[in-house]
PDB file of C-alpha atoms in Angstrom:
ATOM      1  CA  UNK A  14      64.416  -5.906 -41.548  1.00  0.00           C
ATOM      2  CA  UNK A  15      65.840  -9.158 -43.396  1.00  0.00           C
ATOM      3  CA  UNK A  16      63.306 -11.044 -42.252  1.00  0.00           C
ATOM      4  CA  UNK A  17      61.142  -8.710 -44.085  1.00  0.00           C
ATOM      5  CA  UNK A  18      62.791  -9.163 -47.314  1.00  0.00           C
ATOM      6  CA  UNK A  19      63.330 -13.057 -47.115  1.00  0.00           C
ATOM      7  CA  UNK A  20      59.328 -12.973 -46.486  1.00  0.00           C
ATOM      8  CA  UNK A  21      59.193 -11.464 -49.602  1.00  0.00           C
ATOM      9  CA  UNK A  22      61.468 -13.830 -51.773  1.00  0.00           C
ATOM     10  CA  UNK A  23      59.216 -16.325 -50.376  1.00  0.00           C
ATOM     11  CA  UNK A  24      56.500 -15.249 -50.969  1.00  0.00           C
ATOM     12  CA  UNK A  25      56.946 -14.160 -54.897  1.00  0.00           C
ATOM     13  CA  UNK A  26      58.635 -18.516 -55.381  1.00  0.00           C
ATOM     14  CA  UNK A  27      54.804 -19.618 -53.368  1.00  0.00           C
ATOM     15  CA  UNK A  28      53.097 -17.136 -56.427  1.00  0.00           C
ATOM     16  CA  UNK A  29      54.825 -18.303 -58.882  1.00  0.00           C
ATOM     17  CA  UNK A  30      55.535 -21.848 -58.205  1.00  0.00           C
ATOM     18  CA  UNK A  31      50.577 -21.577 -58.085  1.00  0.00           C
ATOM     19  CA  UNK A  32      50.901 -19.374 -61.424  1.00  0.00           C
ATOM     20  CA  UNK A  33      52.480 -22.218 -63.336  1.00  0.00           C
ATOM     21  CA  UNK A  34      51.330 -24.945 -62.495  1.00  0.00           C
ATOM     22  CA  UNK A  35      47.744 -23.625 -62.748  1.00  0.00           C
ATOM     23  CA  UNK A  36      48.446 -22.524 -66.438  1.00  0.00           C
ATOM     24  CA  UNK A  37      47.548 -26.012 -67.774  1.00  0.00           C
ATOM     25  CA  UNK A  38      43.748 -26.179 -66.915  1.00  0.00           C
ATOM     26  CA  UNK A  39      43.468 -21.335 -67.244  1.00  0.00           C
ATOM     27  CA  UNK A  40      44.831 -22.573 -71.370  1.00  0.00           C
ATOM     28  CA  UNK A  41      42.172 -25.950 -71.184  1.00  0.00           C
ATOM     29  CA  UNK A  42      38.950 -24.266 -70.610  1.00  0.00           C
ATOM     30  CA  UNK A  43      39.819 -21.057 -73.062  1.00  0.00           C
ATOM     31  CA  UNK A  44      40.769 -23.383 -75.254  1.00  0.00           C
ATOM     32  CA  UNK A  45      37.825 -25.131 -74.974  1.00  0.00           C
ATOM     33  CA  UNK A  46      35.363 -22.115 -75.035  1.00  0.00           C
ATOM     34  CA  UNK A  47      37.271 -20.589 -77.445  1.00  0.00           C
ATOM     35  CA  UNK A  48      35.854 -24.140 -80.414  1.00  0.00           C
ATOM     36  CA  UNK A  49      32.740 -23.286 -78.889  1.00  0.00           C
ATOM     37  CA  UNK A  50      33.477 -19.641 -79.692  1.00  0.00           C
ATOM     38  CA  UNK A  51      34.066 -20.906 -83.435  1.00  0.00           C
ATOM     39  CA  UNK A  52      31.968 -23.249 -83.752  1.00  0.00           C
ATOM     40  CA  UNK A  53      29.134 -20.736 -82.897  1.00  0.00           C
ATOM     41  CA  UNK A  54      30.058 -18.540 -85.148  1.00  0.00           C
ATOM     42  CA  UNK A  55      30.637 -20.848 -87.972  1.00  0.00           C
ATOM     43  CA  UNK A  56      26.710 -21.341 -87.201  1.00  0.00           C
ATOM     44  CA  UNK A  57      26.325 -17.078 -87.671  1.00  0.00           C
ATOM     45  CA  UNK A  58      28.412 -17.034 -90.662  1.00  0.00           C
ATOM     46  CA  UNK A  59      25.805 -20.074 -92.377  1.00  0.00           C
ATOM     47  CA  UNK A  60      22.293 -18.828 -91.272  1.00  0.00           C
ATOM     48  CA  UNK A  61      23.307 -15.078 -92.579  1.00  0.00           C
ATOM     49  CA  UNK A  62      25.389 -16.046 -95.473  1.00  0.00           C
ATOM     50  CA  UNK A  63      27.084 -12.115 -95.945  1.00  0.00           C
ATOM     51  CA  UNK A  64      29.837 -12.712 -95.633  1.00  0.00           C
ATOM     52  CA  UNK A  65      30.744 -14.896 -99.753  1.00  0.00           C
ATOM     53  CA  UNK A  66      34.140 -15.664 -99.055  1.00  0.00           C
ATOM     54  CA  UNK A  67      33.939 -16.660 -95.474  1.00  0.00           C
ATOM     55  CA  UNK A  68      30.728 -18.572 -97.129  1.00  0.00           C
ATOM     56  CA  UNK A  69      32.251 -20.763 -99.796  1.00  0.00           C
ATOM     57  CA  UNK A  70      34.672 -22.122 -96.951  1.00  0.00           C
ATOM     58  CA  UNK A  71      34.089 -25.683 -96.436  1.00  0.00           C
ATOM     59  CA  UNK A  72      33.904 -25.978 -92.891  1.00  0.00           C
ATOM     60  CA  UNK A  73      36.748 -27.280 -91.623  1.00  0.00           C
ATOM     61  CA  UNK A  74      38.230 -24.539 -93.835  1.00  0.00           C
ATOM     62  CA  UNK A  75      36.489 -21.726 -91.871  1.00  0.00           C
ATOM     63  CA  UNK A  76      36.893 -23.602 -87.869  1.00  0.00           C
ATOM     64  CA  UNK A  77      40.459 -23.568 -88.503  1.00  0.00           C
ATOM     65  CA  UNK A  78      41.147 -19.924 -89.827  1.00  0.00           C
ATOM     66  CA  UNK A  79      38.502 -18.822 -86.817  1.00  0.00           C
ATOM     67  CA  UNK A  80      40.371 -21.054 -84.053  1.00  0.00           C
ATOM     68  CA  UNK A  81      43.615 -19.511 -86.020  1.00  0.00           C
ATOM     69  CA  UNK A  82      42.657 -15.991 -85.855  1.00  0.00           C
ATOM     70  CA  UNK A  83      40.912 -16.511 -82.206  1.00  0.00           C
ATOM     71  CA  UNK A  84      44.809 -17.867 -81.213  1.00  0.00           C
ATOM     72  CA  UNK A  85      46.694 -15.017 -83.419  1.00  0.00           C
ATOM     73  CA  UNK A  86      44.614 -12.038 -81.356  1.00  0.00           C
ATOM     74  CA  UNK A  87      45.167 -13.671 -77.770  1.00  0.00           C
ATOM     75  CA  UNK A  88      48.943 -14.728 -78.192  1.00  0.00           C
ATOM     76  CA  UNK A  89      49.111 -10.075 -80.307  1.00  0.00           C
ATOM     77  CA  UNK A  90      46.762  -9.408 -77.031  1.00  0.00           C
ATOM     78  CA  UNK A  91      49.937 -10.696 -74.850  1.00  0.00           C
ATOM     79  CA  UNK A  92      52.443  -9.072 -77.917  1.00  0.00           C
ATOM     80  CA  UNK A  93      51.508  -6.101 -76.607  1.00  0.00           C
ATOM     81  CA  UNK A  94      51.057  -6.408 -72.576  1.00  0.00           C
ATOM     82  CA  UNK A  95      54.420  -7.233 -72.605  1.00  0.00           C
ATOM     83  CA  UNK A  96      55.246  -4.309 -75.013  1.00  0.00           C
ATOM     84  CA  UNK A  97      52.761  -1.497 -72.509  1.00  0.00           C
ATOM     85  CA  UNK A  98      54.477  -3.180 -69.388  1.00  0.00           C
ATOM     86  CA  UNK A  99      58.127  -2.137 -70.776  1.00  0.00           C
ATOM     87  CA  UNK A 100      56.943   0.802 -72.325  1.00  0.00           C
ATOM     88  CA  UNK A 101      55.406   1.556 -68.745  1.00  0.00           C
ATOM     89  CA  UNK A 102      58.510   0.873 -66.958  1.00  0.00           C
ATOM     90  CA  UNK A 103      60.504   3.394 -69.408  1.00  0.00           C
ATOM     91  CA  UNK A 104      58.108   5.663 -68.920  1.00  0.00           C
ATOM     92  CA  UNK A 105      58.779   5.625 -65.324  1.00  0.00           C
ATOM     93  CA  UNK A 106      61.970   4.710 -64.916  1.00  0.00           C
ATOM     94  CA  UNK A 107      62.890   8.470 -67.555  1.00  0.00           C
ATOM     95  CA  UNK A 108      60.313  10.089 -65.167  1.00  0.00           C
ATOM     96  CA  UNK A 109      62.447   9.398 -62.084  1.00  0.00           C
ATOM     97  CA  UNK A 110      65.626  10.433 -63.963  1.00  0.00           C
ATOM     98  CA  UNK A 111      63.300  13.232 -64.476  1.00  0.00           C
ATOM     99  CA  UNK A 112      62.931  14.645 -61.065  1.00  0.00           C
ATOM    100  CA  UNK A 113      65.904  13.656 -60.434  1.00  0.00           C
ATOM    101  CA  UNK A 114      67.377  16.577 -62.770  1.00  0.00           C
ATOM    102  CA  UNK A 115      64.157  19.228 -62.073  1.00  0.00           C
ATOM    103  CA  UNK A 116      61.551  18.569 -59.722  1.00  0.00           C
ATOM    104  CA  UNK A 117      58.720  17.653 -60.000  1.00  0.00           C
ATOM    105  CA  UNK A 118      57.756  19.241 -62.308  1.00  0.00           C
ATOM    106  CA  UNK A 119      60.878  16.872 -64.521  1.00  0.00           C
ATOM    107  CA  UNK A 120      58.991  14.103 -63.344  1.00  0.00           C
ATOM    108  CA  UNK A 121      54.964  16.063 -64.240  1.00  0.00           C
ATOM    109  CA  UNK A 122      55.994  16.040 -67.617  1.00  0.00           C
ATOM    110  CA  UNK A 123      58.328  12.775 -68.396  1.00  0.00           C
ATOM    111  CA  UNK A 124      55.187  11.495 -67.453  1.00  0.00           C
ATOM    112  CA  UNK A 125      52.978  12.842 -69.010  1.00  0.00           C
ATOM    113  CA  UNK A 126      54.772  11.934 -72.678  1.00  0.00           C
ATOM    114  CA  UNK A 127      54.622   8.219 -71.512  1.00  0.00           C
ATOM    115  CA  UNK A 128      51.108   8.186 -70.573  1.00  0.00           C
ATOM    116  CA  UNK A 129      50.772   9.743 -74.354  1.00  0.00           C
ATOM    117  CA  UNK A 130      53.271   7.828 -76.124  1.00  0.00           C
ATOM    118  CA  UNK A 131      52.139   4.535 -74.042  1.00  0.00           C
ATOM    119  CA  UNK A 132      48.316   5.447 -74.631  1.00  0.00           C
ATOM    120  CA  UNK A 133      48.588   6.017 -78.606  1.00  0.00           C
ATOM    121  CA  UNK A 134      51.048   2.345 -79.033  1.00  0.00           C
ATOM    122  CA  UNK A 135      47.985   0.878 -77.526  1.00  0.00           C
ATOM    123  CA  UNK A 136      45.497   2.173 -79.910  1.00  0.00           C
ATOM    124  CA  UNK A 137      47.894   1.435 -82.865  1.00  0.00           C
ATOM    125  CA  UNK A 138      48.439  -2.043 -81.964  1.00  0.00           C
ATOM    126  CA  UNK A 139      45.061  -2.554 -81.164  1.00  0.00           C
ATOM    127  CA  UNK A 140      44.353  -1.795 -84.965  1.00  0.00           C
ATOM    128  CA  UNK A 141      47.038  -3.991 -86.331  1.00  0.00           C
ATOM    129  CA  UNK A 142      46.066  -6.565 -84.018  1.00  0.00           C
ATOM    130  CA  UNK A 143      42.381  -6.914 -85.592  1.00  0.00           C
ATOM    131  CA  UNK A 144      43.636  -5.271 -89.420  1.00  0.00           C
ATOM    132  CA  UNK A 145      43.637  -8.871 -91.317  1.00  0.00           C
ATOM    133  CA  UNK A 146      40.605 -10.768 -89.171  1.00  0.00           C
ATOM    134  CA  UNK A 147      38.470  -7.042 -90.366  1.00  0.00           C
ATOM    135  CA  UNK A 148      40.439  -7.447 -93.256  1.00  0.00           C
ATOM    136  CA  UNK A 149      38.648 -11.358 -93.970  1.00  0.00           C
ATOM    137  CA  UNK A 150      35.385  -9.411 -92.589  1.00  0.00           C
ATOM    138  CA  UNK A 151      35.683 -11.616 -89.769  1.00  0.00           C
ATOM    139  CA  UNK A 152      33.691 -10.009 -86.310  1.00  0.00           C
ATOM    140  CA  UNK A 153      36.207 -10.039 -83.975  1.00  0.00           C
ATOM    141  CA  UNK A 154      33.959  -9.886 -80.798  1.00  0.00           C
ATOM    142  CA  UNK A 155      32.005 -12.880 -81.281  1.00  0.00           C
ATOM    143  CA  UNK A 156      35.130 -15.054 -81.554  1.00  0.00           C
ATOM    144  CA  UNK A 157      37.678 -12.876 -79.128  1.00  0.00           C
ATOM    145  CA  UNK A 158      37.796 -14.399 -74.724  1.00  0.00           C
ATOM    146  CA  UNK A 159      38.990 -12.415 -72.246  1.00  0.00           C
TER     147      UNK A 159
END
């Protein structure tokens, strides 16, 4: 039984190390894709001329605005994911505690409440991270990199 725990720890260490070594390459690829999407969106803004505030900016101002918007959107998305993961962990713990007190009915009620809270928090955080860019008239889907 102890060898199984040791094997799991070794696999976690190897997986964590692999993730750390390949993170830089993925970040560079994501950054270059973001810059390409920003440049393409700048061309679209110049061609369509639908937003006066964006059209009146120089290319460097617009590039900085769009690039920082995409970066802030990515950071807010990561922050949202960690927040939702934490809330899911708390909800799971609360459901387990409810199950020890009230059985399966308590577990089900706590799990449903946690799911509703997670859904509501996800919607709120998604709207909050999109609001600054939408207020400036930026199409978020054009600069977002998955």
